[in-house]
GROMACS .gro file of C-alpha atoms in nm:
model
  385
    1UNK     CA    1  21.344  22.390   8.062
    2UNK     CA    2  21.110  22.091   8.082
    3UNK     CA    3  20.935  21.933   8.380
    4UNK     CA    4  20.695  21.646   8.423
    5UNK     CA    5  20.332  21.721   8.497
    6UNK     CA    6  20.024  21.505   8.553
    7UNK     CA    7  19.780  21.551   8.263
    8UNK     CA    8  19.585  21.228   8.215
    9UNK     CA    9  19.390  21.133   8.525
   10UNK     CA   10  19.371  20.756   8.512
   11UNK     CA   11  19.496  20.470   8.724
   12UNK     CA   12  19.728  20.233   8.539
   13UNK     CA   13  19.627  19.866   8.524
   14UNK     CA   14  19.752  19.635   8.796
   15UNK     CA   15  20.095  19.489   8.709
   16UNK     CA   16  20.143  19.113   8.664
   17UNK     CA   17  20.286  18.994   9.002
   18UNK     CA   18  20.503  18.726   8.839
   19UNK     CA   19  20.651  18.966   8.586
   20UNK     CA   20  20.702  19.244   8.840
   21UNK     CA   21  20.860  19.001   9.087
   22UNK     CA   22  21.101  18.868   8.825
   23UNK     CA   23  21.197  19.225   8.732
   24UNK     CA   24  21.267  19.321   9.095
   25UNK     CA   25  21.471  19.005   9.146
   26UNK     CA   26  21.687  19.090   8.846
   27UNK     CA   27  21.732  19.446   8.975
   28UNK     CA   28  21.840  19.317   9.317
   29UNK     CA   29  22.082  19.074   9.153
   30UNK     CA   30  22.228  19.348   8.935
   31UNK     CA   31  22.275  19.574   9.239
   32UNK     CA   32  22.442  19.292   9.435
   33UNK     CA   33  22.677  19.221   9.145
   34UNK     CA   34  22.764  19.590   9.109
   35UNK     CA   35  22.845  19.618   9.480
   36UNK     CA   36  23.064  19.307   9.462
   37UNK     CA   37  23.247  19.431   9.153
   38UNK     CA   38  23.333  19.754   9.336
   39UNK     CA   39  23.455  19.573   9.649
   40UNK     CA   40  23.824  19.538   9.740
   41UNK     CA   41  23.840  19.152   9.757
   42UNK     CA   42  23.717  19.115   9.398
   43UNK     CA   43  23.951  19.391   9.276
   44UNK     CA   44  24.250  19.226   9.448
   45UNK     CA   45  24.160  18.881   9.313
   46UNK     CA   46  24.115  19.019   8.959
   47UNK     CA   47  24.453  19.194   8.971
   48UNK     CA   48  24.631  18.874   9.076
   49UNK     CA   49  24.438  18.662   8.823
   50UNK     CA   50  24.528  18.894   8.534
   51UNK     CA   51  24.895  18.898   8.642
   52UNK     CA   52  24.901  18.516   8.642
   53UNK     CA   53  24.726  18.510   8.304
   54UNK     CA   54  24.995  18.733   8.156
   55UNK     CA   55  25.271  18.513   8.300
   56UNK     CA   56  25.111  18.197   8.154
   57UNK     CA   57  25.080  18.362   7.813
   58UNK     CA   58  25.460  18.349   7.778
   59UNK     CA   59  25.450  17.967   7.813
   60UNK     CA   60  25.153  17.889   7.590
   61UNK     CA   61  25.311  17.573   7.442
   62UNK     CA   62  25.305  17.393   7.777
   63UNK     CA   63  24.932  17.465   7.836
   64UNK     CA   64  24.646  17.277   7.674
   65UNK     CA   65  24.346  17.482   7.553
   66UNK     CA   66  24.301  17.853   7.482
   67UNK     CA   67  24.376  18.117   7.740
   68UNK     CA   68  24.113  18.381   7.819
   69UNK     CA   69  24.162  18.699   8.015
   70UNK     CA   70  23.995  18.673   8.361
   71UNK     CA   71  23.695  18.895   8.440
   72UNK     CA   72  23.485  18.951   8.750
   73UNK     CA   73  23.251  18.679   8.623
   74UNK     CA   74  23.531  18.426   8.695
   75UNK     CA   75  23.548  18.523   9.062
   76UNK     CA   76  23.470  18.205   9.264
   77UNK     CA   77  23.190  18.365   9.464
   78UNK     CA   78  23.035  18.577   9.186
   79UNK     CA   79  22.653  18.542   9.221
   80UNK     CA   80  22.460  18.395   8.931
   81UNK     CA   81  22.124  18.414   9.109
   82UNK     CA   82  21.978  18.539   9.435
   83UNK     CA   83  21.938  18.298   9.727
   84UNK     CA   84  21.600  18.127   9.739
   85UNK     CA   85  21.510  18.304  10.067
   86UNK     CA   86  21.564  18.648   9.906
   87UNK     CA   87  21.362  18.550   9.599
   88UNK     CA   88  21.074  18.424   9.812
   89UNK     CA   89  21.076  18.741  10.025
   90UNK     CA   90  21.059  18.964   9.716
   91UNK     CA   91  20.776  18.763   9.561
   92UNK     CA   92  20.576  18.774   9.885
   93UNK     CA   93  20.620  19.152   9.906
   94UNK     CA   94  20.507  19.193   9.542
   95UNK     CA   95  20.199  18.977   9.592
   96UNK     CA   96  20.098  19.180   9.898
   97UNK     CA   97  20.147  19.519   9.727
   98UNK     CA   98  19.960  19.421   9.410
   99UNK     CA   99  19.667  19.277   9.606
  100UNK     CA  100  19.594  19.611   9.775
  101UNK     CA  101  19.632  19.821   9.459
  102UNK     CA  102  19.306  19.971   9.329
  103UNK     CA  103  19.193  19.836   8.993
  104UNK     CA  104  19.304  20.025   8.685
  105UNK     CA  105  19.079  20.264   8.499
  106UNK     CA  106  18.850  20.076   8.265
  107UNK     CA  107  18.892  20.189   7.904
  108UNK     CA  108  18.648  20.110   7.621
  109UNK     CA  109  18.713  19.754   7.504
  110UNK     CA  110  18.745  19.855   7.139
  111UNK     CA  111  19.057  20.068   7.196
  112UNK     CA  112  19.358  19.887   7.043
  113UNK     CA  113  19.626  19.761   7.282
  114UNK     CA  114  19.895  19.989   7.139
  115UNK     CA  115  19.681  20.294   7.211
  116UNK     CA  116  19.614  20.166   7.562
  117UNK     CA  117  19.988  20.131   7.621
  118UNK     CA  118  20.054  20.482   7.486
  119UNK     CA  119  19.783  20.628   7.710
  120UNK     CA  120  19.917  20.443   8.016
  121UNK     CA  121  20.270  20.570   7.943
  122UNK     CA  122  20.143  20.927   7.905
  123UNK     CA  123  19.940  20.895   8.227
  124UNK     CA  124  20.260  20.841   8.423
  125UNK     CA  125  20.359  21.199   8.339
  126UNK     CA  126  20.403  21.428   8.041
  127UNK     CA  127  20.666  21.688   7.970
  128UNK     CA  128  20.582  22.057   7.987
  129UNK     CA  129  20.792  22.344   7.856
  130UNK     CA  130  20.876  22.617   8.107
  131UNK     CA  131  21.046  22.943   8.004
  132UNK     CA  132  21.192  23.218   8.217
  133UNK     CA  133  21.070  23.576   8.182
  134UNK     CA  134  21.390  23.662   7.993
  135UNK     CA  135  21.337  23.374   7.751
  136UNK     CA  136  20.978  23.486   7.694
  137UNK     CA  137  21.097  23.840   7.621
  138UNK     CA  138  21.342  23.708   7.362
  139UNK     CA  139  21.083  23.475   7.206
  140UNK     CA  140  20.826  23.749   7.144
  141UNK     CA  141  21.093  23.996   7.033
  142UNK     CA  142  21.177  23.753   6.751
  143UNK     CA  143  20.808  23.714   6.665
  144UNK     CA  144  20.758  24.091   6.656
  145UNK     CA  145  21.061  24.133   6.429
  146UNK     CA  146  20.903  23.895   6.178
  147UNK     CA  147  20.543  24.023   6.211
  148UNK     CA  148  20.561  24.392   6.312
  149UNK     CA  149  20.205  24.464   6.185
  150UNK     CA  150  20.073  24.211   6.439
  151UNK     CA  151  20.224  24.406   6.727
  152UNK     CA  152  19.901  24.415   6.931
  153UNK     CA  153  19.861  24.038   6.912
  154UNK     CA  154  20.227  23.988   7.004
  155UNK     CA  155  20.197  24.220   7.303
  156UNK     CA  156  19.884  24.045   7.433
  157UNK     CA  157  20.041  23.701   7.397
  158UNK     CA  158  20.366  23.824   7.558
  159UNK     CA  159  20.179  23.962   7.863
  160UNK     CA  160  19.982  23.638   7.909
  161UNK     CA  161  20.298  23.428   7.883
  162UNK     CA  162  20.477  23.651   8.137
  163UNK     CA  163  20.186  23.623   8.379
  164UNK     CA  164  20.194  23.243   8.354
  165UNK     CA  165  20.571  23.238   8.409
  166UNK     CA  166  20.535  23.447   8.728
  167UNK     CA  167  20.278  23.195   8.857
  168UNK     CA  168  20.517  22.907   8.787
  169UNK     CA  169  20.298  22.758   8.510
  170UNK     CA  170  20.408  22.599   8.182
  171UNK     CA  171  20.457  22.847   7.901
  172UNK     CA  172  20.141  22.940   7.709
  173UNK     CA  173  19.929  23.222   7.570
  174UNK     CA  174  19.581  23.121   7.686
  175UNK     CA  175  19.298  23.152   7.433
  176UNK     CA  176  19.320  23.422   7.165
  177UNK     CA  177  19.113  23.515   6.861
  178UNK     CA  178  19.274  23.714   6.579
  179UNK     CA  179  19.016  23.904   6.375
  180UNK     CA  180  19.106  24.064   6.043
  181UNK     CA  181  19.097  24.052   5.664
  182UNK     CA  182  19.237  23.751   5.476
  183UNK     CA  183  19.604  23.742   5.391
  184UNK     CA  184  19.738  23.923   5.697
  185UNK     CA  185  19.954  23.634   5.821
  186UNK     CA  186  19.743  23.547   6.126
  187UNK     CA  187  19.805  23.172   6.102
  188UNK     CA  188  20.172  23.221   6.016
  189UNK     CA  189  20.204  23.440   6.326
  190UNK     CA  190  20.050  23.164   6.539
  191UNK     CA  191  20.299  22.910   6.401
  192UNK     CA  192  20.583  23.151   6.472
  193UNK     CA  193  20.463  23.187   6.835
  194UNK     CA  194  20.464  22.808   6.880
  195UNK     CA  195  20.815  22.784   6.738
  196UNK     CA  196  20.942  23.069   6.955
  197UNK     CA  197  20.792  22.912   7.269
  198UNK     CA  198  20.941  22.571   7.178
  199UNK     CA  199  20.608  22.387   7.187
  200UNK     CA  200  20.443  22.174   6.916
  201UNK     CA  201  20.152  22.323   6.725
  202UNK     CA  202  19.830  22.152   6.616
  203UNK     CA  203  19.680  22.328   6.314
  204UNK     CA  204  19.315  22.257   6.234
  205UNK     CA  205  19.138  22.408   5.932
  206UNK     CA  206  18.792  22.461   6.077
  207UNK     CA  207  18.665  22.598   5.746
  208UNK     CA  208  18.742  22.273   5.565
  209UNK     CA  209  18.631  22.018   5.828
  210UNK     CA  210  18.389  22.193   6.061
  211UNK     CA  211  18.639  22.133   6.340
  212UNK     CA  212  18.425  21.930   6.579
  213UNK     CA  213  18.569  21.584   6.519
  214UNK     CA  214  18.923  21.707   6.453
  215UNK     CA  215  18.937  21.891   6.783
  216UNK     CA  216  18.765  21.658   7.029
  217UNK     CA  217  18.763  21.323   6.844
  218UNK     CA  218  18.487  21.071   6.795
  219UNK     CA  219  18.358  20.841   7.071
  220UNK     CA  220  18.365  20.464   7.052
  221UNK     CA  221  18.046  20.328   6.898
  222UNK     CA  222  18.064  20.558   6.598
  223UNK     CA  223  18.190  20.411   6.274
  224UNK     CA  224  18.469  20.671   6.252
  225UNK     CA  225  18.581  20.652   6.616
  226UNK     CA  226  18.917  20.827   6.658
  227UNK     CA  227  19.118  21.047   6.890
  228UNK     CA  228  19.098  21.422   6.843
  229UNK     CA  229  19.409  21.583   6.702
  230UNK     CA  230  19.472  21.781   7.020
  231UNK     CA  231  19.485  21.471   7.243
  232UNK     CA  232  19.663  21.270   6.976
  233UNK     CA  233  19.944  21.528   6.959
  234UNK     CA  234  19.973  21.549   7.337
  235UNK     CA  235  20.012  21.171   7.367
  236UNK     CA  236  20.248  21.129   7.071
  237UNK     CA  237  20.468  21.422   7.177
  238UNK     CA  238  20.429  21.337   7.548
  239UNK     CA  239  20.387  21.708   7.608
  240UNK     CA  240  20.108  21.875   7.805
  241UNK     CA  241  20.115  22.235   7.676
  242UNK     CA  242  20.081  22.235   7.296
  243UNK     CA  243  19.953  22.533   7.096
  244UNK     CA  244  19.633  22.469   6.897
  245UNK     CA  245  19.576  22.684   6.585
  246UNK     CA  246  19.217  22.705   6.461
  247UNK     CA  247  19.183  22.860   6.113
  248UNK     CA  248  18.851  23.020   6.013
  249UNK     CA  249  18.679  22.968   6.347
  250UNK     CA  250  18.360  23.132   6.219
  251UNK     CA  251  18.309  22.839   5.980
  252UNK     CA  252  18.278  22.587   6.264
  253UNK     CA  253  17.988  22.344   6.269
  254UNK     CA  254  17.688  22.433   6.483
  255UNK     CA  255  17.622  22.065   6.547
  256UNK     CA  256  17.724  21.725   6.421
  257UNK     CA  257  17.513  21.412   6.418
  258UNK     CA  258  17.451  21.063   6.288
  259UNK     CA  259  17.188  20.793   6.314
  260UNK     CA  260  17.310  20.737   6.671
  261UNK     CA  261  17.242  21.092   6.783
  262UNK     CA  262  17.410  21.430   6.779
  263UNK     CA  263  17.692  21.610   6.958
  264UNK     CA  264  17.727  21.979   7.046
  265UNK     CA  265  17.860  22.230   6.798
  266UNK     CA  266  18.215  22.363   6.785
  267UNK     CA  267  18.153  22.663   7.011
  268UNK     CA  268  18.021  22.457   7.301
  269UNK     CA  269  18.299  22.200   7.263
  270UNK     CA  270  18.565  22.471   7.263
  271UNK     CA  271  18.410  22.637   7.567
  272UNK     CA  272  18.449  22.315   7.766
  273UNK     CA  273  18.813  22.279   7.652
  274UNK     CA  274  18.910  22.643   7.715
  275UNK     CA  275  18.721  22.731   8.036
  276UNK     CA  276  18.965  22.647   8.322
  277UNK     CA  277  18.697  22.498   8.547
  278UNK     CA  278  18.598  22.237   8.288
  279UNK     CA  279  18.935  22.208   8.111
  280UNK     CA  280  19.092  22.077   8.433
  281UNK     CA  281  18.912  21.745   8.387
  282UNK     CA  282  18.787  21.748   8.028
  283UNK     CA  283  18.660  21.404   7.927
  284UNK     CA  284  18.802  21.273   7.602
  285UNK     CA  285  18.517  21.114   7.398
  286UNK     CA  286  18.745  20.848   7.253
  287UNK     CA  287  18.928  20.728   7.567
  288UNK     CA  288  18.650  20.827   7.813
  289UNK     CA  289  18.904  20.950   8.066
  290UNK     CA  290  18.959  21.296   8.223
  291UNK     CA  291  19.245  21.500   8.070
  292UNK     CA  292  19.380  21.831   8.202
  293UNK     CA  293  19.379  22.085   7.918
  294UNK     CA  294  19.450  22.397   8.128
  295UNK     CA  295  19.805  22.424   7.999
  296UNK     CA  296  19.716  22.407   7.627
  297UNK     CA  297  19.715  22.734   7.429
  298UNK     CA  298  19.456  22.828   7.168
  299UNK     CA  299  19.499  23.077   6.884
  300UNK     CA  300  19.200  23.106   6.651
  301UNK     CA  301  19.167  23.319   6.340
  302UNK     CA  302  18.858  23.459   6.172
  303UNK     CA  303  18.754  23.712   5.911
  304UNK     CA  304  18.414  23.766   6.072
  305UNK     CA  305  18.306  23.672   6.425
  306UNK     CA  306  17.937  23.758   6.376
  307UNK     CA  307  17.850  23.386   6.369
  308UNK     CA  308  18.059  23.289   6.673
  309UNK     CA  309  17.869  23.247   6.999
  310UNK     CA  310  17.920  23.533   7.243
  311UNK     CA  311  17.984  23.291   7.529
  312UNK     CA  312  18.292  23.161   7.343
  313UNK     CA  313  18.411  23.512   7.257
  314UNK     CA  314  18.388  23.606   7.624
  315UNK     CA  315  18.644  23.334   7.702
  316UNK     CA  316  18.901  23.454   7.448
  317UNK     CA  317  19.126  23.755   7.409
  318UNK     CA  318  19.011  23.920   7.084
  319UNK     CA  319  19.269  24.111   6.880
  320UNK     CA  320  19.165  24.324   6.583
  321UNK     CA  321  19.441  24.288   6.323
  322UNK     CA  322  19.476  24.605   6.110
  323UNK     CA  323  19.541  24.601   5.737
  324UNK     CA  324  19.900  24.592   5.620
  325UNK     CA  325  20.069  24.922   5.548
  326UNK     CA  326  20.276  24.994   5.240
  327UNK     CA  327  20.599  24.964   5.440
  328UNK     CA  328  20.497  24.636   5.606
  329UNK     CA  329  20.431  24.472   5.269
  330UNK     CA  330  20.756  24.598   5.121
  331UNK     CA  331  20.954  24.477   5.420
  332UNK     CA  332  20.788  24.136   5.404
  333UNK     CA  333  20.850  24.110   5.027
  334UNK     CA  334  21.213  24.211   5.073
  335UNK     CA  335  21.275  23.959   5.353
  336UNK     CA  336  21.109  23.670   5.170
  337UNK     CA  337  21.272  23.754   4.835
  338UNK     CA  338  21.617  23.761   4.994
  339UNK     CA  339  21.558  23.411   5.129
  340UNK     CA  340  21.486  23.274   4.779
  341UNK     CA  341  21.687  23.481   4.529
  342UNK     CA  342  22.007  23.677   4.487
  343UNK     CA  343  22.009  24.053   4.536
  344UNK     CA  344  21.921  24.154   4.177
  345UNK     CA  345  21.612  23.935   4.141
  346UNK     CA  346  21.498  24.020   4.493
  347UNK     CA  347  21.520  24.389   4.408
  348UNK     CA  348  21.308  24.343   4.094
  349UNK     CA  349  21.033  24.165   4.290
  350UNK     CA  350  21.027  24.428   4.563
  351UNK     CA  351  21.006  24.697   4.295
  352UNK     CA  352  20.703  24.520   4.141
  353UNK     CA  353  20.529  24.508   4.480
  354UNK     CA  354  20.607  24.876   4.536
  355UNK     CA  355  20.471  24.966   4.192
  356UNK     CA  356  20.147  24.773   4.250
  357UNK     CA  357  20.091  24.945   4.583
  358UNK     CA  358  20.152  25.289   4.436
  359UNK     CA  359  19.896  25.213   4.165
  360UNK     CA  360  19.635  25.152   4.433
  361UNK     CA  361  19.619  24.771   4.421
  362UNK     CA  362  19.523  24.605   4.749
  363UNK     CA  363  19.794  24.347   4.801
  364UNK     CA  364  19.821  24.096   5.084
  365UNK     CA  365  20.087  23.856   5.206
  366UNK     CA  366  19.932  23.585   4.989
  367UNK     CA  367  19.971  23.802   4.678
  368UNK     CA  368  20.337  23.857   4.759
  369UNK     CA  369  20.396  23.487   4.823
  370UNK     CA  370  20.227  23.396   4.493
  371UNK     CA  371  20.446  23.650   4.313
  372UNK     CA  372  20.754  23.495   4.471
  373UNK     CA  373  20.638  23.145   4.376
  374UNK     CA  374  20.591  23.248   4.012
  375UNK     CA  375  20.934  23.411   4.003
  376UNK     CA  376  21.092  23.099   4.156
  377UNK     CA  377  20.910  22.878   3.906
  378UNK     CA  378  21.033  23.093   3.616
  379UNK     CA  379  21.388  23.085   3.748
  380UNK     CA  380  21.383  22.705   3.767
  381UNK     CA  381  21.229  22.661   3.419
  382UNK     CA  382  21.484  22.515   3.169
  383UNK     CA  383  21.594  22.745   2.890
  384UNK     CA  384  21.477  22.658   2.535
  385UNK     CA  385  21.738  22.634   2.261
   0.00000   0.00000   0.00000
């Protein structure tokens, strides 16, 4: 289920009185026409006119000019425009209402007009996904079936989502941090959660970009001014409760700067976006307007949280992801192999994974995926004659 919620806290610009007045006049005219078309006098006249038209069709040779079937537009009193007194009254009412409206929120002058229009449209209300407790149970049951070794993370997210549903809030999982060795499927689990909850996901590789600019954006006045990916997704999707996935959170930048100054590091930026008291009216650096981020969900992954500020960790639910067991890897290999190959080839690949594990090799999900990719590549390779 989806409802509209207020996310962007701005006042839209004042409408053009002439344009608004013309629009209201056309609406009034359309309503008047509709009422007339449904009235009995017009229906009776149309029935008689069509009957006469059919009678005249049988004697076409004695009539000059083409015959057209009558419609309600041919009714003698069908209105083509509103009376001048009604038009004047509507225009006076519009002028009075617009004059007392507060001025619209001033946006930075360098923001393109198309982005202003998109922001104004989103400010009128965004969608939010709401799920019942039963739907949440089914969603996380499907996630657990696919990622059984991440059972603790699934249970924590399930309990948070249930608590939000009982409070009547949009579906979400709050802020979580998955801590564990590489190749355990932490990011894939987060994507599966977003899909199960029917919300869009925003995936940001903090290790590759530092995360600061991708998450919050860059303010006007900088050469690379742009919206952050979180706000950009919310506006483009017109949805107020996306799920943000942050890969390798420990690699986030401590600070970012230029010749014009510096901005806080990733931890401080995230704290302001996650903490409910500040997230309720978080100011977007690009648009310079308050945006409510309390309904967004955050799932971060890390291999080592020693370099993450404690203040940020205190605001997140931390889940220690254990290493994969022999059976978990075999089950994952079997499921993925069956998606790509027929039974015989899938069995061979699973047997290779089983053999490697028995020989003491430490395999991860990435190793299994690479093995499947190589097998798929070999199967697609043309045979040499």
